[in-house]
C-alpha positions as MATLAB code, in Angstrom:
seq = 'MTDKLRILFTNDAPLIVYGIKSGFDNLGHHTRVMTGQYRLWDKTKDQQNVLFSEIIEEFRPDLVFSECFANYSEGIFEITKEKGIFHAFFSIEDTPFDHWIGDHWSDFADYIFTTTAECLPNYWNKGKNAELMLFGCNPNFHQYLPSSTIHDVVLVANNYERRKKQTSDFIIPLLDNFSVSIYGNEWWMDETREINLIRYPNVYKGYCSYEDLPLLYSSSKVVLGQNLDDNSVTQTSMRPYEVLGIGGGLLVSPWTPAQEYLFHDHAYLPKSTEDMYSMVNEVLSMSDSQRIAKSKAAQEFVYKYHSYDKRAQQVIEAYRR';
ca = [
     -72.497   76.688 -136.376;
     -73.036   72.614 -136.668;
     -72.232   70.301 -134.232;
     -70.092   71.527 -131.322;
     -66.432   69.298 -130.712;
     -65.032   67.934 -127.590;
     -60.847   68.619 -128.306;
     -58.077   67.698 -126.315;
     -55.701   68.905 -126.160;
     -52.449   66.956 -124.613;
     -49.564   69.687 -123.577;
     -50.705   72.606 -121.269;
     -47.969   74.708 -123.208;
     -48.809   78.603 -123.654;
     -49.424   78.536 -126.940;
     -51.694   75.727 -126.957;
     -53.513   77.047 -123.166;
     -53.154   81.140 -124.500;
     -52.733   79.968 -128.068;
     -54.635   77.972 -130.567;
     -57.695   76.060 -128.170;
     -59.199   80.220 -127.481;
     -59.479   79.139 -130.955;
     -61.423   76.660 -131.072;
     -63.267   78.254 -127.743;
     -64.454   81.831 -129.872;
     -65.937   78.772 -133.139;
     -68.192   77.393 -129.440;
     -66.633   74.821 -129.167;
     -65.652   72.802 -125.749;
     -62.396   72.188 -124.932;
     -59.877   70.208 -122.938;
     -56.453   70.546 -122.109;
     -53.995   67.729 -120.225;
     -53.231   69.885 -117.295;
     -52.565   69.024 -113.735;
     -53.637   66.377 -112.231;
     -53.561   65.563 -115.667;
     -50.594   67.149 -117.295;
     -48.311   64.573 -119.487;
     -44.841   66.207 -120.299;
     -43.394   65.316 -116.671;
     -44.542   61.908 -116.468;
     -42.810   58.866 -117.354;
     -44.818   57.251 -120.992;
     -46.701   53.949 -118.685;
     -47.893   56.966 -116.744;
     -49.027   59.439 -120.257;
     -50.610   56.748 -120.599;
     -52.680   55.205 -117.610;
     -53.585   59.254 -116.902;
     -54.918   60.283 -121.275;
     -56.907   56.229 -120.605;
     -58.584   58.499 -117.190;
     -59.423   61.970 -119.226;
     -60.845   59.968 -122.573;
     -62.650   57.706 -121.062;
     -64.707   61.438 -118.391;
     -63.825   63.905 -120.889;
     -64.299   61.830 -124.050;
     -63.385   64.417 -126.887;
     -64.096   64.006 -130.544;
     -59.925   65.263 -131.713;
     -57.035   64.776 -130.124;
     -55.082   67.223 -130.483;
     -51.526   67.270 -130.057;
     -47.598   69.709 -129.515;
     -45.395   66.034 -129.184;
     -42.313   66.813 -126.233;
     -39.943   64.630 -126.572;
     -40.986   62.780 -123.699;
     -44.299   61.767 -125.496;
     -45.288   58.944 -125.763;
     -46.745   56.412 -128.704;
     -49.285   54.742 -126.228;
     -51.172   57.763 -126.948;
     -51.602   57.337 -130.308;
     -52.178   54.167 -130.147;
     -54.863   54.330 -127.505;
     -56.689   56.920 -130.114;
     -56.642   54.739 -132.796;
     -58.454   51.675 -131.103;
     -61.119   54.319 -129.490;
     -61.577   55.587 -133.798;
     -61.176   58.915 -132.431;
     -59.563   61.684 -135.365;
     -56.020   62.715 -133.746;
     -53.902   65.856 -135.518;
     -50.375   66.176 -134.525;
     -49.612   70.210 -135.125;
     -45.299   70.323 -135.836;
     -43.976   73.341 -134.739;
     -40.101   72.447 -135.142;
     -39.781   71.632 -138.814;
     -37.321   72.259 -139.968;
     -36.741   71.793 -143.881;
     -33.253   70.630 -143.381;
     -33.829   68.739 -140.406;
     -36.873   67.722 -138.878;
     -36.912   64.644 -137.584;
     -38.771   65.609 -134.235;
     -42.431   65.736 -136.922;
     -41.394   63.035 -139.152;
     -41.259   60.913 -136.584;
     -44.366   61.736 -134.829;
     -46.209   62.183 -138.646;
     -45.958   58.109 -138.265;
     -48.746   57.603 -135.733;
     -51.302   60.770 -137.161;
     -54.141   60.653 -137.977;
     -53.282   64.097 -139.924;
     -50.589   66.655 -139.425;
     -49.974   70.308 -139.549;
     -46.332   71.941 -139.836;
     -45.744   75.159 -140.371;
     -42.903   74.413 -142.701;
     -44.272   73.770 -146.177;
     -41.315   72.761 -148.124;
     -41.329   70.576 -144.954;
     -44.750   68.998 -146.435;
     -43.953   66.724 -149.613;
     -41.970   64.063 -146.723;
     -45.226   64.067 -144.948;
     -47.242   63.155 -148.686;
     -44.949   61.033 -149.407;
     -45.421   58.595 -146.464;
     -48.923   58.162 -147.116;
     -50.353   61.361 -144.553;
     -52.402   63.867 -144.326;
     -50.520   66.853 -144.331;
     -50.983   70.432 -144.108;
     -49.577   73.536 -144.324;
     -50.424   76.263 -139.734;
     -49.126   78.805 -138.785;
     -48.679   80.351 -135.466;
     -50.939   83.020 -134.496;
     -51.899   85.615 -132.230;
     -54.868   85.282 -129.540;
     -56.526   89.170 -129.248;
     -57.929   88.139 -126.277;
     -53.838   87.475 -124.146;
     -52.112   89.075 -126.982;
     -52.889   92.993 -126.541;
     -51.326   96.246 -125.719;
     -51.288   96.500 -122.048;
     -51.758  100.661 -121.650;
     -48.460  101.188 -119.726;
     -45.183  103.685 -119.693;
     -42.771  103.047 -121.536;
     -40.145  102.329 -119.934;
     -37.747   99.678 -122.353;
     -35.898  100.876 -125.545;
     -35.109   97.750 -126.295;
     -35.763   93.802 -125.598;
     -35.494   90.269 -126.206;
     -37.453   87.441 -124.911;
     -35.723   83.860 -126.339;
     -32.406   81.335 -124.690;
     -29.645   81.629 -125.233;
     -29.083   78.206 -127.996;
     -26.074   77.107 -129.475;
     -28.009   77.452 -133.158;
     -28.645   80.613 -133.707;
     -24.653   81.719 -131.598;
     -23.801   83.276 -135.164;
     -26.572   85.476 -134.951;
     -26.713   86.621 -131.922;
     -22.753   87.363 -132.574;
     -24.207   89.092 -135.420;
     -26.683   91.366 -134.406;
     -27.327   90.982 -131.109;
     -24.353   91.757 -129.702;
     -23.631   94.714 -131.233;
     -26.451   96.341 -129.843;
     -25.472   95.654 -125.965;
     -22.609   98.813 -126.325;
     -25.144  101.342 -127.697;
     -28.625  101.399 -126.979;
     -30.363  100.229 -123.292;
     -30.948   96.914 -123.873;
     -32.668   94.516 -121.557;
     -32.381   90.484 -122.029;
     -35.011   87.341 -120.672;
     -33.832   83.821 -120.817;
     -33.219   81.037 -119.398;
     -29.923   80.856 -117.824;
     -28.079   79.664 -120.565;
     -27.456   83.650 -121.023;
     -24.915   83.924 -118.267;
     -22.899   80.330 -118.760;
     -19.125   81.626 -118.953;
     -18.983   77.527 -120.923;
     -20.831   78.790 -124.389;
     -19.299   80.955 -127.371;
     -21.878   83.543 -127.347;
     -22.886   84.677 -123.617;
     -23.826   88.344 -121.735;
     -20.928   88.187 -118.786;
     -19.487   91.184 -119.720;
     -22.681   92.230 -119.449;
     -24.509   91.234 -116.513;
     -26.947   94.761 -115.894;
     -28.223   93.625 -119.589;
     -29.598   90.148 -118.439;
     -32.291   90.234 -117.021;
     -33.745   86.563 -116.513;
     -36.383   84.726 -116.996;
     -39.682   85.689 -118.460;
     -42.782   83.957 -117.639;
     -45.428   83.803 -121.092;
     -48.061   85.069 -119.281;
     -45.718   89.336 -118.581;
     -45.104   89.313 -122.052;
     -48.123   91.347 -123.038;
     -47.183   93.601 -120.489;
     -43.355   93.505 -121.823;
     -43.989   94.538 -124.875;
     -46.813   97.316 -123.948;
     -43.836   99.172 -122.237;
     -40.647   98.617 -125.223;
     -39.850  100.618 -128.585;
     -38.033   98.346 -129.923;
     -38.693   93.719 -129.694;
     -36.472   91.889 -131.080;
     -36.892   88.461 -132.758;
     -34.594   85.051 -133.295;
     -34.852   82.442 -135.460;
     -34.366   79.415 -135.197;
     -34.146   78.558 -139.311;
     -33.758   81.427 -142.575;
     -34.201   79.344 -145.271;
     -37.646   78.359 -145.399;
     -40.356   80.523 -146.807;
     -43.007   79.875 -143.496;
     -41.021   78.352 -140.469;
     -40.612   81.138 -138.146;
     -41.242   81.532 -134.345;
     -44.155   81.961 -132.521;
     -42.499   85.214 -132.054;
     -43.871   87.863 -134.639;
     -46.921   87.468 -134.129;
     -47.454   87.121 -130.314;
     -44.970   91.045 -130.182;
     -47.040   91.956 -133.192;
     -50.302   91.462 -131.690;
     -49.364   93.290 -128.601;
     -49.402   96.188 -130.594;
     -46.573   97.258 -128.529;
     -42.587   97.870 -129.068;
     -41.878   97.249 -133.519;
     -40.192   94.490 -134.431;
     -36.758   94.218 -135.441;
     -36.067   90.074 -136.442;
     -33.633   89.173 -138.386;
     -33.800   88.702 -142.488;
     -35.458   85.077 -143.249;
     -37.775   84.550 -146.250;
     -40.291   83.563 -144.979;
     -40.602   86.508 -142.279;
     -40.522   88.501 -145.346;
     -43.761   86.878 -146.909;
     -45.705   86.520 -143.923;
     -45.601   90.361 -142.426;
     -44.748   92.255 -145.296;
     -43.753   95.530 -143.640;
     -45.628   95.107 -140.859;
     -41.667   94.084 -139.282;
     -38.298   95.025 -139.393;
     -36.131   92.734 -140.519;
     -32.540   93.730 -140.600;
     -29.466   91.429 -143.009;
     -26.819   93.251 -141.641;
     -25.393   94.318 -138.708;
     -24.865   97.777 -140.251;
     -29.138   97.360 -141.162;
     -29.960   96.495 -137.227;
     -28.277   99.016 -135.982;
     -30.064  101.761 -138.411;
     -33.071  100.133 -137.491;
     -33.610  100.167 -134.048;
     -32.510  103.673 -133.914;
     -34.799  104.267 -136.349;
     -38.037  102.979 -134.272;
     -36.206  104.818 -131.146;
     -35.619  107.990 -133.179;
     -40.067  107.905 -133.838;
     -42.170  110.088 -132.040;
     -44.568  107.436 -129.168;
     -47.246  109.221 -131.969;
     -44.974  107.299 -134.839;
     -44.172  103.948 -133.581;
     -48.719  103.215 -132.237;
     -49.253  104.571 -135.309;
     -47.702  101.446 -136.412;
     -47.159   99.146 -133.920;
     -52.300   99.794 -134.622;
     -51.802   98.467 -137.688;
     -48.968   95.777 -137.657;
     -51.635   94.387 -134.668;
     -55.236   95.133 -136.973;
     -52.900   93.658 -139.612;
     -51.924   90.179 -137.848;
     -55.763   90.306 -135.810;
     -56.594   89.567 -140.065;
     -55.457   87.528 -141.661;
     -52.823   85.016 -138.405;
     -55.639   84.606 -135.334;
     -56.093   81.341 -133.546;
     -59.918   81.654 -134.478;
     -58.619   80.799 -138.204;
     -56.283   77.962 -137.296;
     -59.296   76.384 -134.998;
     -61.352   76.813 -138.144;
     -58.625   74.964 -140.180;
     -58.737   72.093 -138.058;
     -62.319   71.195 -138.106;
     -62.199   71.816 -141.733;
     -60.046   68.260 -141.219;
     -61.489   66.999 -138.772;
     -65.142   67.052 -141.947;
     -63.062   66.017 -144.087;
];
């Protein structure tokens, strides 16, 4: 390999710590995450600028990689511009028709990676360098953990208002007919939300930390998915890559063109309540050996085509260009 690079991540989200950072590490580059005393997301913008300036002097990165949070300081981009440091922005919340978050930060970044193909013309029309980069999986973390199968059906998601129709059409109908465990923040038990689990208190299991996902999915037969967008041909949540990479429970997720395009028949993609019921029932009716064989094939597929090693290489190639 040619020269090793020094890559600084400004966000310590699981996507970074357990995800794309691993790809750079596996390719032999030096990585550092702004966490602990250098964590930014709970600081004011002025404090962020000070901490970032300190770590720039200490670590001296060649490349800064940001997945921006709501209160992220624009000054961080200004500092890298002044220092001549390449600053890449990963826009993970773009959707085809309301991508204001990515649109804002693209004004500052040197290079934009987006999970949503439909947003690329917007960036290009602004004269920005931008390309498609999907989520992925880290085989060293997203892997099967031997355990007894103790869950029939699980969902790890927050009860976003934007998902209420999806939840009412695909999730709630399962609760009277299957053993379902739902993990997420307390929005699920918020009676002011139109859709909630007040009538199903035994279904809600509380918050599940990211570190616990491999064991939870490994010990489940069905893992439910949810989406924020059903229009894009590429945009999904991180979840499908993670579920398939762990290779435990089989993924049953409401149909989107992106999931069909990206994962083919490795995921069950119901288009109606009836489809959802039928597909969950199909998985639960499988023998352990049938289910394991299908989950193993899905795991091999995402390891081959959607590892974070490939995503990291994509970033390196953009930097070298």
